[in-house]
Short mmCIF file of C-alpha atoms and ligand atoms in Angstrom, two decimals:
data_model
loop_
_atom_site.label_atom_id
_atom_site.label_comp_id
_atom_site.label_asym_id
_atom_site.label_seq_id
_atom_site.Cartn_x
_atom_site.Cartn_y
_atom_site.Cartn_z
CA UNK X 1 56.06 143.67 75.09
CA UNK X 2 55.90 139.93 75.25
CA UNK X 3 55.77 138.45 78.82
CA UNK X 4 57.03 135.32 79.54
CA UNK X 5 56.30 135.26 83.29
CA UNK X 6 54.12 131.85 82.91
CA UNK X 7 56.86 130.41 80.97
CA UNK X 8 59.37 131.09 83.60
CA UNK X 9 56.94 129.92 86.53
CA UNK X 10 56.58 126.66 84.69
CA UNK X 11 60.21 126.04 83.77
CA UNK X 12 62.12 126.52 87.24
CA UNK X 13 61.74 124.41 89.37
CA UNK X 14 59.85 125.80 92.75
CA UNK X 15 63.05 126.37 95.06
CA UNK X 16 64.83 128.03 92.38
CA UNK X 17 61.84 130.29 90.93
CA UNK X 18 61.69 131.05 94.72
CA UNK X 19 65.12 132.54 94.64
CA UNK X 20 64.97 134.12 91.75
CA UNK X 21 61.99 135.92 92.62
CA UNK X 22 63.72 136.92 95.97
CA UNK X 23 66.61 137.95 94.00
CA UNK X 24 64.18 140.52 91.89
CA UNK X 25 62.43 141.79 95.03
CA UNK X 26 65.99 142.53 96.96
CA UNK X 27 67.13 144.90 93.30
CA UNK X 28 63.93 146.35 93.32
CA UNK X 29 63.88 147.61 97.10
CA UNK X 30 67.05 149.48 96.21
CA UNK X 31 65.44 150.87 93.04
CA UNK X 32 67.52 148.66 90.63
CA UNK X 33 66.39 146.34 88.13
CA UNK X 34 67.35 142.45 87.62
CA UNK X 35 67.22 140.29 84.86
CA UNK X 36 67.67 136.58 83.78
CA UNK X 37 69.40 136.44 80.67
CA UNK X 38 71.63 134.57 78.18
CA UNK X 39 71.47 130.76 78.22
CA UNK X 40 68.52 130.07 80.69
CA UNK X 41 66.14 132.49 78.38
CA UNK X 42 67.43 130.52 75.36
CA UNK X 43 66.89 127.24 77.11
CA UNK X 44 63.36 128.31 78.30
CA UNK X 45 62.23 128.83 74.90
CA UNK X 46 63.68 125.45 73.87
CA UNK X 47 62.41 123.74 77.22
CA UNK X 48 65.77 122.40 77.50
CA UNK X 49 66.90 122.08 81.04
CA UNK X 50 69.38 124.51 82.42
CA UNK X 51 70.53 124.73 86.27
CA UNK X 52 73.41 127.23 85.31
CA UNK X 53 71.07 130.63 85.64
CA UNK X 54 72.82 133.90 84.62
CA UNK X 55 71.27 137.15 86.71
CA UNK X 56 71.98 140.77 85.59
CA UNK X 57 71.51 143.63 87.58
CA UNK X 58 71.68 147.16 86.86
CA UNK X 59 73.17 148.30 90.26
CA UNK X 60 75.58 146.27 92.54
CA UNK X 61 75.72 142.37 91.77
CA UNK X 62 78.02 141.80 94.55
CA UNK X 63 75.87 143.49 97.33
CA UNK X 64 72.54 141.65 95.86
CA UNK X 65 74.49 138.22 95.83
CA UNK X 66 75.42 138.73 99.66
CA UNK X 67 72.04 139.90 100.54
CA UNK X 68 70.20 136.85 98.94
CA UNK X 69 72.78 134.17 100.15
CA UNK X 70 72.20 135.37 104.10
CA UNK X 71 69.91 132.80 105.78
CA UNK X 72 69.81 130.58 102.92
CA UNK X 73 71.21 127.39 102.47
CA UNK X 74 74.07 127.42 99.65
CA UNK X 75 77.63 128.26 99.01
CA UNK X 76 78.37 131.89 97.96
CA UNK X 77 81.66 132.56 96.19
CA UNK X 78 82.38 136.36 95.47
CA UNK X 79 84.76 137.86 92.83
CA UNK X 80 85.03 141.40 94.22
CA UNK X 81 87.79 142.51 91.35
CA UNK X 82 85.28 141.91 88.87
CA UNK X 83 82.12 142.65 91.00
CA UNK X 84 80.64 139.37 90.09
CA UNK X 85 79.19 136.49 92.53
CA UNK X 86 77.96 132.91 92.06
CA UNK X 87 75.66 131.37 94.41
CA UNK X 88 75.51 127.42 94.35
CA UNK X 89 72.81 124.90 95.97
CA UNK X 90 73.69 121.50 94.86
CA UNK X 91 73.73 120.94 91.04
CA UNK X 92 72.20 124.59 90.67
CA UNK X 93 74.16 127.71 89.98
CA UNK X 94 73.49 131.13 89.86
CA UNK X 95 75.71 133.86 88.53
CA UNK X 96 75.13 137.13 89.59
CA UNK X 97 76.83 140.04 87.63
CA UNK X 98 76.31 143.77 87.09
CA UNK X 99 75.01 145.30 83.28
CA UNK X 100 78.07 146.36 81.52
CA UNK X 101 79.11 147.46 78.42
CA UNK X 102 82.41 146.03 76.90
CA UNK X 103 84.92 147.48 74.23
CA UNK X 104 87.40 145.30 72.76
CA UNK X 105 91.39 146.86 72.44
CA UNK X 106 92.34 144.48 69.98
CA UNK X 107 91.07 140.99 68.48
CA UNK X 108 91.21 138.19 71.26
CA UNK X 109 91.87 140.25 73.63
CA UNK X 110 89.82 140.34 77.22
CA UNK X 111 87.66 143.38 76.88
CA UNK X 112 87.63 146.56 78.71
CA UNK X 113 84.45 146.71 81.16
CA UNK X 114 82.40 149.47 82.52
CA UNK X 115 79.01 149.29 84.13
CA UNK X 116 75.98 149.91 81.85
CA UNK X 117 72.27 149.13 81.01
CA UNK X 118 70.75 145.58 80.29
CA UNK X 119 70.69 146.94 76.54
CA UNK X 120 74.71 147.55 76.79
CA UNK X 121 74.81 144.08 78.42
CA UNK X 122 72.94 142.37 75.91
CA UNK X 123 74.72 143.94 72.94
CA UNK X 124 78.20 142.70 74.23
CA UNK X 125 76.89 139.03 73.77
CA UNK X 126 77.67 136.47 71.00
CA UNK X 127 74.66 135.44 69.07
CA UNK X 128 70.84 136.80 68.87
CA UNK X 129 69.68 133.57 70.73
CA UNK X 130 71.91 134.41 73.73
CA UNK X 131 70.96 137.78 73.83
CA UNK X 132 67.62 138.27 75.51
CA UNK X 133 66.48 138.83 79.09
CA UNK X 134 63.65 138.66 81.21
CA UNK X 135 62.80 141.31 83.87
CA UNK X 136 62.52 139.75 87.40
CA UNK X 137 61.36 142.88 88.76
CA UNK X 138 58.32 142.07 91.11
CA UNK X 139 56.65 144.65 89.24
CA UNK X 140 57.52 143.28 85.58
CA UNK X 141 57.95 139.68 86.13
CA UNK X 142 58.70 138.15 82.66
CA UNK X 143 58.89 141.06 80.41
CA UNK X 144 61.08 140.12 77.95
CA UNK X 145 63.92 142.11 76.74
CA UNK X 146 64.93 141.00 72.98
CA UNK X 147 66.56 143.92 71.15
CA UNK X 148 68.31 141.59 68.51
CA UNK X 149 65.17 139.33 67.35
CA UNK X 150 66.61 136.30 69.51
CA UNK X 151 63.34 134.86 69.81
CA UNK X 152 62.76 135.24 66.00
CA UNK X 153 66.03 133.14 65.40
CA UNK X 154 65.41 130.70 67.90
CA UNK X 155 62.23 130.06 66.01
CA UNK X 156 64.05 130.11 62.99
CA UNK X 157 66.98 127.85 64.21
CA UNK X 158 69.55 130.15 63.59
CA UNK X 159 72.89 131.31 65.12
CA UNK X 160 73.45 134.95 64.26
CA UNK X 161 76.05 137.24 65.69
CA UNK X 162 74.76 140.77 66.81
CA UNK X 163 77.57 142.75 64.54
CA UNK X 164 80.43 142.51 61.90
CA UNK X 165 83.02 142.64 64.70
CA UNK X 166 81.71 139.94 66.80
CA UNK X 167 84.37 137.15 65.65
CA UNK X 168 87.27 139.52 65.38
CA UNK X 169 86.19 140.76 69.09
CA UNK X 170 86.20 137.36 70.37
CA UNK X 171 87.51 134.68 68.02
CA UNK X 172 86.46 132.10 70.83
CA UNK X 173 83.03 132.56 69.86
CA UNK X 174 83.75 130.51 66.36
CA UNK X 175 83.94 127.22 68.41
CA UNK X 176 80.52 128.65 70.60
CA UNK X 177 78.57 129.29 67.37
CA UNK X 178 79.65 125.68 65.98
CA UNK X 179 78.78 124.27 69.28
CA UNK X 180 75.28 125.73 69.52
CA UNK X 181 74.88 124.73 65.90
CA UNK X 182 75.59 121.29 66.48
CA UNK X 183 74.25 120.90 70.03
CA UNK X 184 70.37 122.46 68.97
CA UNK X 185 70.59 121.37 65.33
CA UNK X 186 70.42 125.20 64.13
CA UNK X 187 71.86 126.45 61.24
CA UNK X 188 74.42 129.48 61.18
CA UNK X 189 73.05 132.25 59.54
CA UNK X 190 74.55 133.39 56.01
CA UNK X 191 76.22 136.56 56.90
CA UNK X 192 77.60 134.92 60.15
CA UNK X 193 79.11 132.22 58.43
CA UNK X 194 80.78 134.17 56.02
CA UNK X 195 82.02 136.29 59.00
CA UNK X 196 83.16 133.19 61.06
CA UNK X 197 85.03 132.01 57.72
CA UNK X 198 87.03 135.19 57.59
CA UNK X 199 87.75 135.75 61.01
CA UNK X 200 88.43 132.76 62.15
CA UNK X 201 92.19 133.16 61.34
CA UNK X 202 92.20 135.60 64.37
CA UNK X 203 92.39 132.68 66.82
CA UNK X 204 95.95 132.77 66.60
CA UNK X 205 95.76 135.65 69.21
CA UNK X 206 93.62 133.61 71.52
CA UNK X 207 95.80 132.32 74.56
CA UNK X 208 96.19 128.74 74.77
CA UNK X 209 94.19 128.40 77.93
CA UNK X 210 91.19 130.08 76.58
CA UNK X 211 91.41 128.07 73.47
CA UNK X 212 91.82 124.77 75.33
CA UNK X 213 88.54 125.87 77.63
CA UNK X 214 86.56 125.87 74.22
CA UNK X 215 88.31 122.30 73.43
CA UNK X 216 86.80 121.13 76.74
CA UNK X 217 83.52 122.41 76.46
CA UNK X 218 83.24 121.00 73.34
CA UNK X 219 84.15 117.64 74.47
CA UNK X 220 81.60 118.00 76.93
CA UNK X 221 79.00 118.39 74.34
CA UNK X 222 76.87 114.96 74.03
CA UNK X 223 78.18 114.68 70.26
CA UNK X 224 81.56 116.35 69.94
CA UNK X 225 82.37 114.95 66.59
CA UNK X 226 79.75 116.99 65.13
CA UNK X 227 81.57 120.04 65.99
CA UNK X 228 84.90 119.01 64.32
CA UNK X 229 83.25 117.48 61.38
CA UNK X 230 81.46 120.89 60.86
CA UNK X 231 84.85 123.16 61.70
CA UNK X 232 86.63 120.76 59.30
CA UNK X 233 83.88 121.41 56.55
CA UNK X 234 83.96 125.10 57.07
CA UNK X 235 87.68 124.90 56.93
CA UNK X 236 88.29 126.12 60.47
CA UNK X 237 89.17 123.12 62.26
CA UNK X 238 92.84 124.02 61.40
CA UNK X 239 92.64 126.76 63.81
CA UNK X 240 92.36 124.67 66.67
CA UNK X 241 95.59 122.64 65.19
CA UNK X 242 96.45 122.07 61.44
CA UNK X 243 96.65 118.56 61.49
CA UNK X 244 93.46 117.58 63.24
CA UNK X 245 90.66 115.62 61.25
CA UNK X 246 87.15 115.81 61.95
CA UNK X 247 85.71 113.02 59.47
CA UNK X 248 84.00 110.07 59.84
CA UNK X 249 86.93 107.74 61.55
CA UNK X 250 86.28 110.33 64.58
CA UNK X 251 82.47 110.01 64.94
CA UNK X 252 82.71 106.16 64.80
CA UNK X 253 85.37 106.46 67.58
CA UNK X 254 83.43 108.62 69.59
CA UNK X 255 80.31 106.34 69.27
CA UNK X 256 82.07 103.32 70.60
CA UNK X 257 83.55 105.26 73.38
CA UNK X 258 80.08 106.46 74.35
CA UNK X 259 78.66 102.82 73.89
CA UNK X 260 81.66 101.63 75.96
CA UNK X 261 80.37 104.02 78.72
CA UNK X 262 76.60 103.21 79.07
CA UNK X 263 74.78 105.74 80.91
CA UNK X 264 77.42 107.79 81.90
CA UNK X 265 79.14 110.07 79.64
CA UNK X 266 83.03 109.06 78.07
CA UNK X 267 85.86 110.80 80.34
CA UNK X 268 86.59 113.97 77.98
CA UNK X 269 90.41 112.64 78.26
CA UNK X 270 89.38 109.57 76.44
CA UNK X 271 87.71 111.70 73.79
CA UNK X 272 90.75 113.82 73.79
CA UNK X 273 93.07 110.97 73.12
CA UNK X 274 91.09 109.70 70.19
CA UNK X 275 91.23 113.38 68.76
CA UNK X 276 94.70 113.11 69.18
CA UNK X 277 95.30 109.85 68.15
CA UNK X 278 96.43 110.31 64.28
CA UNK X 279 98.37 113.03 65.02
CA UNK X 280 101.99 112.69 64.25
CA UNK X 281 104.88 113.30 66.93
CA UNK X 282 105.61 116.40 65.77
CA UNK X 283 102.30 117.54 65.77
CA UNK X 284 101.27 116.26 68.80
CA UNK X 285 103.99 118.33 70.30
CA UNK X 286 103.05 121.22 69.23
CA UNK X 287 99.26 120.57 69.63
CA UNK X 288 100.08 120.07 73.55
CA UNK X 289 102.27 123.42 73.69
CA UNK X 290 99.42 125.47 71.77
CA UNK X 291 96.54 124.45 74.16
CA UNK X 292 98.67 124.46 77.04
CA UNK X 293 97.31 121.06 78.52
CA UNK X 294 98.06 120.92 82.44
CA UNK X 295 100.46 118.28 83.36
CA UNK X 296 98.07 115.05 83.68
CA UNK X 297 96.35 115.66 80.31
CA UNK X 298 99.95 116.03 78.50
CA UNK X 299 101.38 112.99 80.24
CA UNK X 300 98.30 111.31 78.59
CA UNK X 301 98.52 112.65 75.52
CA UNK X 302 102.50 112.20 74.77
CA UNK X 303 101.86 108.43 75.96
CA UNK X 304 99.95 108.07 72.41
CA UNK X 305 103.21 107.38 70.15
CA UNK X 306 104.79 104.99 72.85
CA UNK X 307 101.60 103.39 73.58
CA UNK X 308 101.37 102.85 69.48
CA UNK X 309 104.58 101.03 69.32
CA UNK X 310 103.45 98.69 72.14
CA UNK X 311 100.73 97.58 70.53
CA UNK X 312 103.19 95.61 68.10
CA UNK X 313 104.21 93.60 70.76
CA UNK X 314 100.93 92.88 72.06
CA UNK X 315 100.10 91.14 69.04
CA UNK X 316 102.41 88.43 69.61
CA UNK X 317 100.93 84.94 69.06
CA UNK X 318 102.15 83.60 72.20
CA UNK X 319 101.93 85.82 74.96
CA UNK X 320 101.21 85.12 78.91
CA UNK X 321 98.95 87.78 80.95
CA UNK X 322 102.11 88.65 82.81
CA UNK X 323 103.97 89.85 79.09
CA UNK X 324 100.87 91.82 78.46
CA UNK X 325 100.95 93.29 81.81
CA UNK X 326 104.82 94.45 81.34
CA UNK X 327 104.10 95.53 77.85
CA UNK X 328 101.38 98.21 79.37
CA UNK X 329 102.35 98.74 83.10
CA UNK X 330 103.75 102.21 82.53
CA UNK X 331 101.16 103.35 79.96
CA UNK X 332 98.19 105.79 81.02
CA UNK X 333 94.87 104.02 81.40
CA UNK X 334 92.71 106.65 79.24
CA UNK X 335 95.25 106.25 76.28
CA UNK X 336 95.01 102.44 76.45
CA UNK X 337 91.15 103.09 76.71
CA UNK X 338 91.57 104.72 73.33
CA UNK X 339 93.64 101.97 71.77
CA UNK X 340 91.02 99.59 72.86
CA UNK X 341 88.26 101.90 70.39
CA UNK X 342 91.42 102.11 67.81
CA UNK X 343 92.58 98.85 67.25
CA UNK X 344 91.37 96.65 64.22
CA UNK X 345 93.20 93.22 65.82
CA UNK X 346 90.68 91.25 68.23
CA UNK X 347 93.67 90.03 70.00
CA UNK X 348 95.19 92.99 70.57
CA UNK X 349 92.08 94.37 71.90
CA UNK X 350 90.98 91.46 73.95
CA UNK X 351 94.64 91.83 75.54
CA UNK X 352 94.15 95.59 76.25
CA UNK X 353 90.71 95.03 78.01
CA UNK X 354 92.23 92.22 80.17
CA UNK X 355 94.70 94.83 81.21
CA UNK X 356 92.17 97.19 81.69
CA UNK X 357 89.68 95.45 83.65
CA UNK X 358 91.71 92.96 85.80
CA UNK X 359 95.48 92.81 85.14
CA UNK X 360 96.65 96.18 86.16
CA UNK X 361 94.59 95.66 89.56
CA UNK X 362 96.58 92.69 90.49
CA UNK X 363 98.43 92.82 93.78
CA UNK X 364 100.29 90.31 96.11
CA UNK X 365 98.53 89.17 99.36
CA UNK X 366 102.10 88.35 100.80
CA UNK X 367 104.61 91.20 101.72
CA UNK X 368 108.18 91.35 102.18
CA UNK X 369 107.51 91.31 105.68
CA UNK X 370 105.36 88.15 105.17
CA UNK X 371 108.20 86.63 103.41
CA UNK X 372 110.49 87.51 105.77
CA UNK X 373 108.72 85.68 108.88
CA UNK X 374 108.66 82.56 106.37
CA UNK X 375 112.43 82.49 106.31
CA UNK X 376 113.38 84.62 103.40
CA UNK X 377 116.31 86.49 103.77
CA UNK X 378 116.03 89.96 102.54
CA UNK X 379 117.69 91.37 99.80
CA UNK X 380 118.42 90.41 96.06
CA UNK X 381 116.65 87.03 96.64
CA UNK X 382 113.33 88.61 98.53
CA UNK X 383 113.02 90.95 95.46
CA UNK X 384 113.37 88.13 92.89
CA UNK X 385 110.74 86.17 94.62
CA UNK X 386 108.11 88.95 95.00
CA UNK X 387 108.60 89.46 91.35
CA UNK X 388 108.06 85.75 90.51
CA UNK X 389 105.08 85.45 92.91
CA UNK X 390 103.63 88.62 90.93
CA UNK X 391 104.02 86.83 87.64
CA UNK X 392 102.32 83.81 89.21
CA UNK X 393 99.48 86.24 90.19
CA UNK X 394 99.31 87.68 86.99
CA UNK X 395 99.34 84.12 85.54
CA UNK X 396 96.40 82.80 87.49
CA UNK X 397 98.90 80.37 88.75
CA UNK X 398 98.27 81.22 92.25
CA UNK X 399 94.91 82.91 93.25
CA UNK X 400 94.85 83.23 97.44
CA UNK X 401 96.87 84.14 99.83
CA UNK X 402 97.21 80.41 100.99
CA UNK X 403 98.61 79.61 97.37
CA UNK X 404 100.91 82.16 97.61
CA UNK X 405 102.78 80.82 100.92
CA UNK X 406 102.29 77.34 99.25
CA UNK X 407 104.38 78.47 96.36
CA UNK X 408 107.10 80.29 98.57
CA UNK X 409 107.65 76.79 100.76
CA UNK X 410 108.18 74.79 97.30
CA UNK X 411 110.88 77.42 96.65
CA UNK X 412 112.24 77.34 99.91
CA UNK X 413 112.26 73.68 99.88
CA UNK X 414 113.95 73.08 96.50
CA UNK X 415 116.68 75.73 97.77
CA UNK X 416 117.04 73.11 100.71
CA UNK X 417 117.72 70.47 98.19
N1 CTP Z 501 78.80 135.01 76.42
C1 CTP Z 501 79.08 135.74 75.28
N2 CTP Z 501 80.39 135.68 74.37
C2 CTP Z 501 81.48 134.24 75.12
C3 CTP Z 501 80.87 133.89 76.21
C4 CTP Z 501 80.00 134.04 76.95
O1 CTP Z 501 78.47 136.63 74.62
N3 CTP Z 501 82.44 134.15 74.46
C5 CTP Z 501 77.53 135.36 76.93
C6 CTP Z 501 76.33 134.80 76.07
O2 CTP Z 501 75.36 135.51 76.46
C7 CTP Z 501 76.14 133.47 76.88
C8 CTP Z 501 76.41 134.10 78.42
O3 CTP Z 501 77.56 135.09 78.36
O4 CTP Z 501 74.82 133.16 77.07
C9 CTP Z 501 76.77 132.83 79.50
O5 CTP Z 501 77.93 132.18 79.16
P1 CTP Z 501 78.17 130.66 79.18
O6 CTP Z 501 77.53 129.88 80.30
O7 CTP Z 501 79.20 130.07 78.41
O8 CTP Z 501 76.96 130.10 78.24
P2 CTP Z 501 75.59 129.59 78.19
O9 CTP Z 501 74.55 130.39 77.04
O10 CTP Z 501 75.15 129.07 79.46
O11 CTP Z 501 76.17 127.97 77.26
P3 CTP Z 501 75.83 126.62 77.74
O12 CTP Z 501 74.57 126.44 77.85
O13 CTP Z 501 76.77 125.71 76.80
O14 CTP Z 501 76.34 126.44 79.20
#
């Protein structure tokens, strides 16, 4: 039996280690066994930071979670229907679940679940590197449970499923496999590759919500384009959408998006707009429907073809800033941001950037009320004057409240003459 107790102690921040040990102690006091499991064990070996811990207990996870949270700072969210709980402290989160076995009635469906042993629980998992557990029982703290050769696959940099039916049971694992492979710079094991290719068509049975969730998780990776590129080469990208392309064009744009966002990660909606940029109207529509995008994301995606049209107008030789503003004012900032990274024209890019960085924030200092006090009658004339003032602001002809007042006075005097 390999023991990684020392590794766990060195890996986890002290407060989290104390919490994990307390959980192990509470479980033991009830005659139950608890384990750290999945991603945290994998990342501990890889020396990668992971603050999303998963804890499995052969016993009652809810009761354990409640007792653990008692008297501690943090937020406990329980899901009694699933017998699971999450305890959060700042960026750290601990998921507690009861060990279970799962069977799949049909591909892509959600599994049927019943309580089981830690071995059962590991067997229901996706890949060997995610199917290891470490005991947190005080008497055997750090004992490694690794029935499927996860440690050896970690050492050989392999992503391997546990059995033949894995991708059929849960086709979202296709995306998970590619995500881990590209994130960790591992390789899909030979049989796993064959099965992934063979079963990826089962993706049609996965709900839009689950598929979108996988896409979002890909877009949260440091280099999402690697996953799309690999998926294309394996012939499975079409299962996300038939018309998507994962080639160098996308990589270059994603690179530019990262450069533009500095130390922060680009917004995933920007990545999404770039991914969808080359879809035609029909494809875009079916992409939005298939992945059940929420209202905001769907709006941003639907804006792509309209904005592409607007870019022609933005290439005109003579265009005042107010003209740029009116071309872009009803378009979405994240879509405009994507256009900045896509356009070949320096002039268009400059105008898009002008809009994003300043024009869209331009507001008047004077209100209708101010104009009224200056003697402008309410009604059509006031509306025209407010619009003309905004044009003057956009074009930099006035920059202060006083400038605006002067301009209004000039207009009023001209009217008297
Ligand atoms: N899991 C699985 N099959 C899935 C989803 C999850 O077997 N379709 C298991 C894996 O053992 C995984 C664990 O549940 O390690 C937790 O899932 P998740 O939080 O998605 O994975 P992490 O490994 O924590 O991944 P990441 O580092 O990307 O957060």
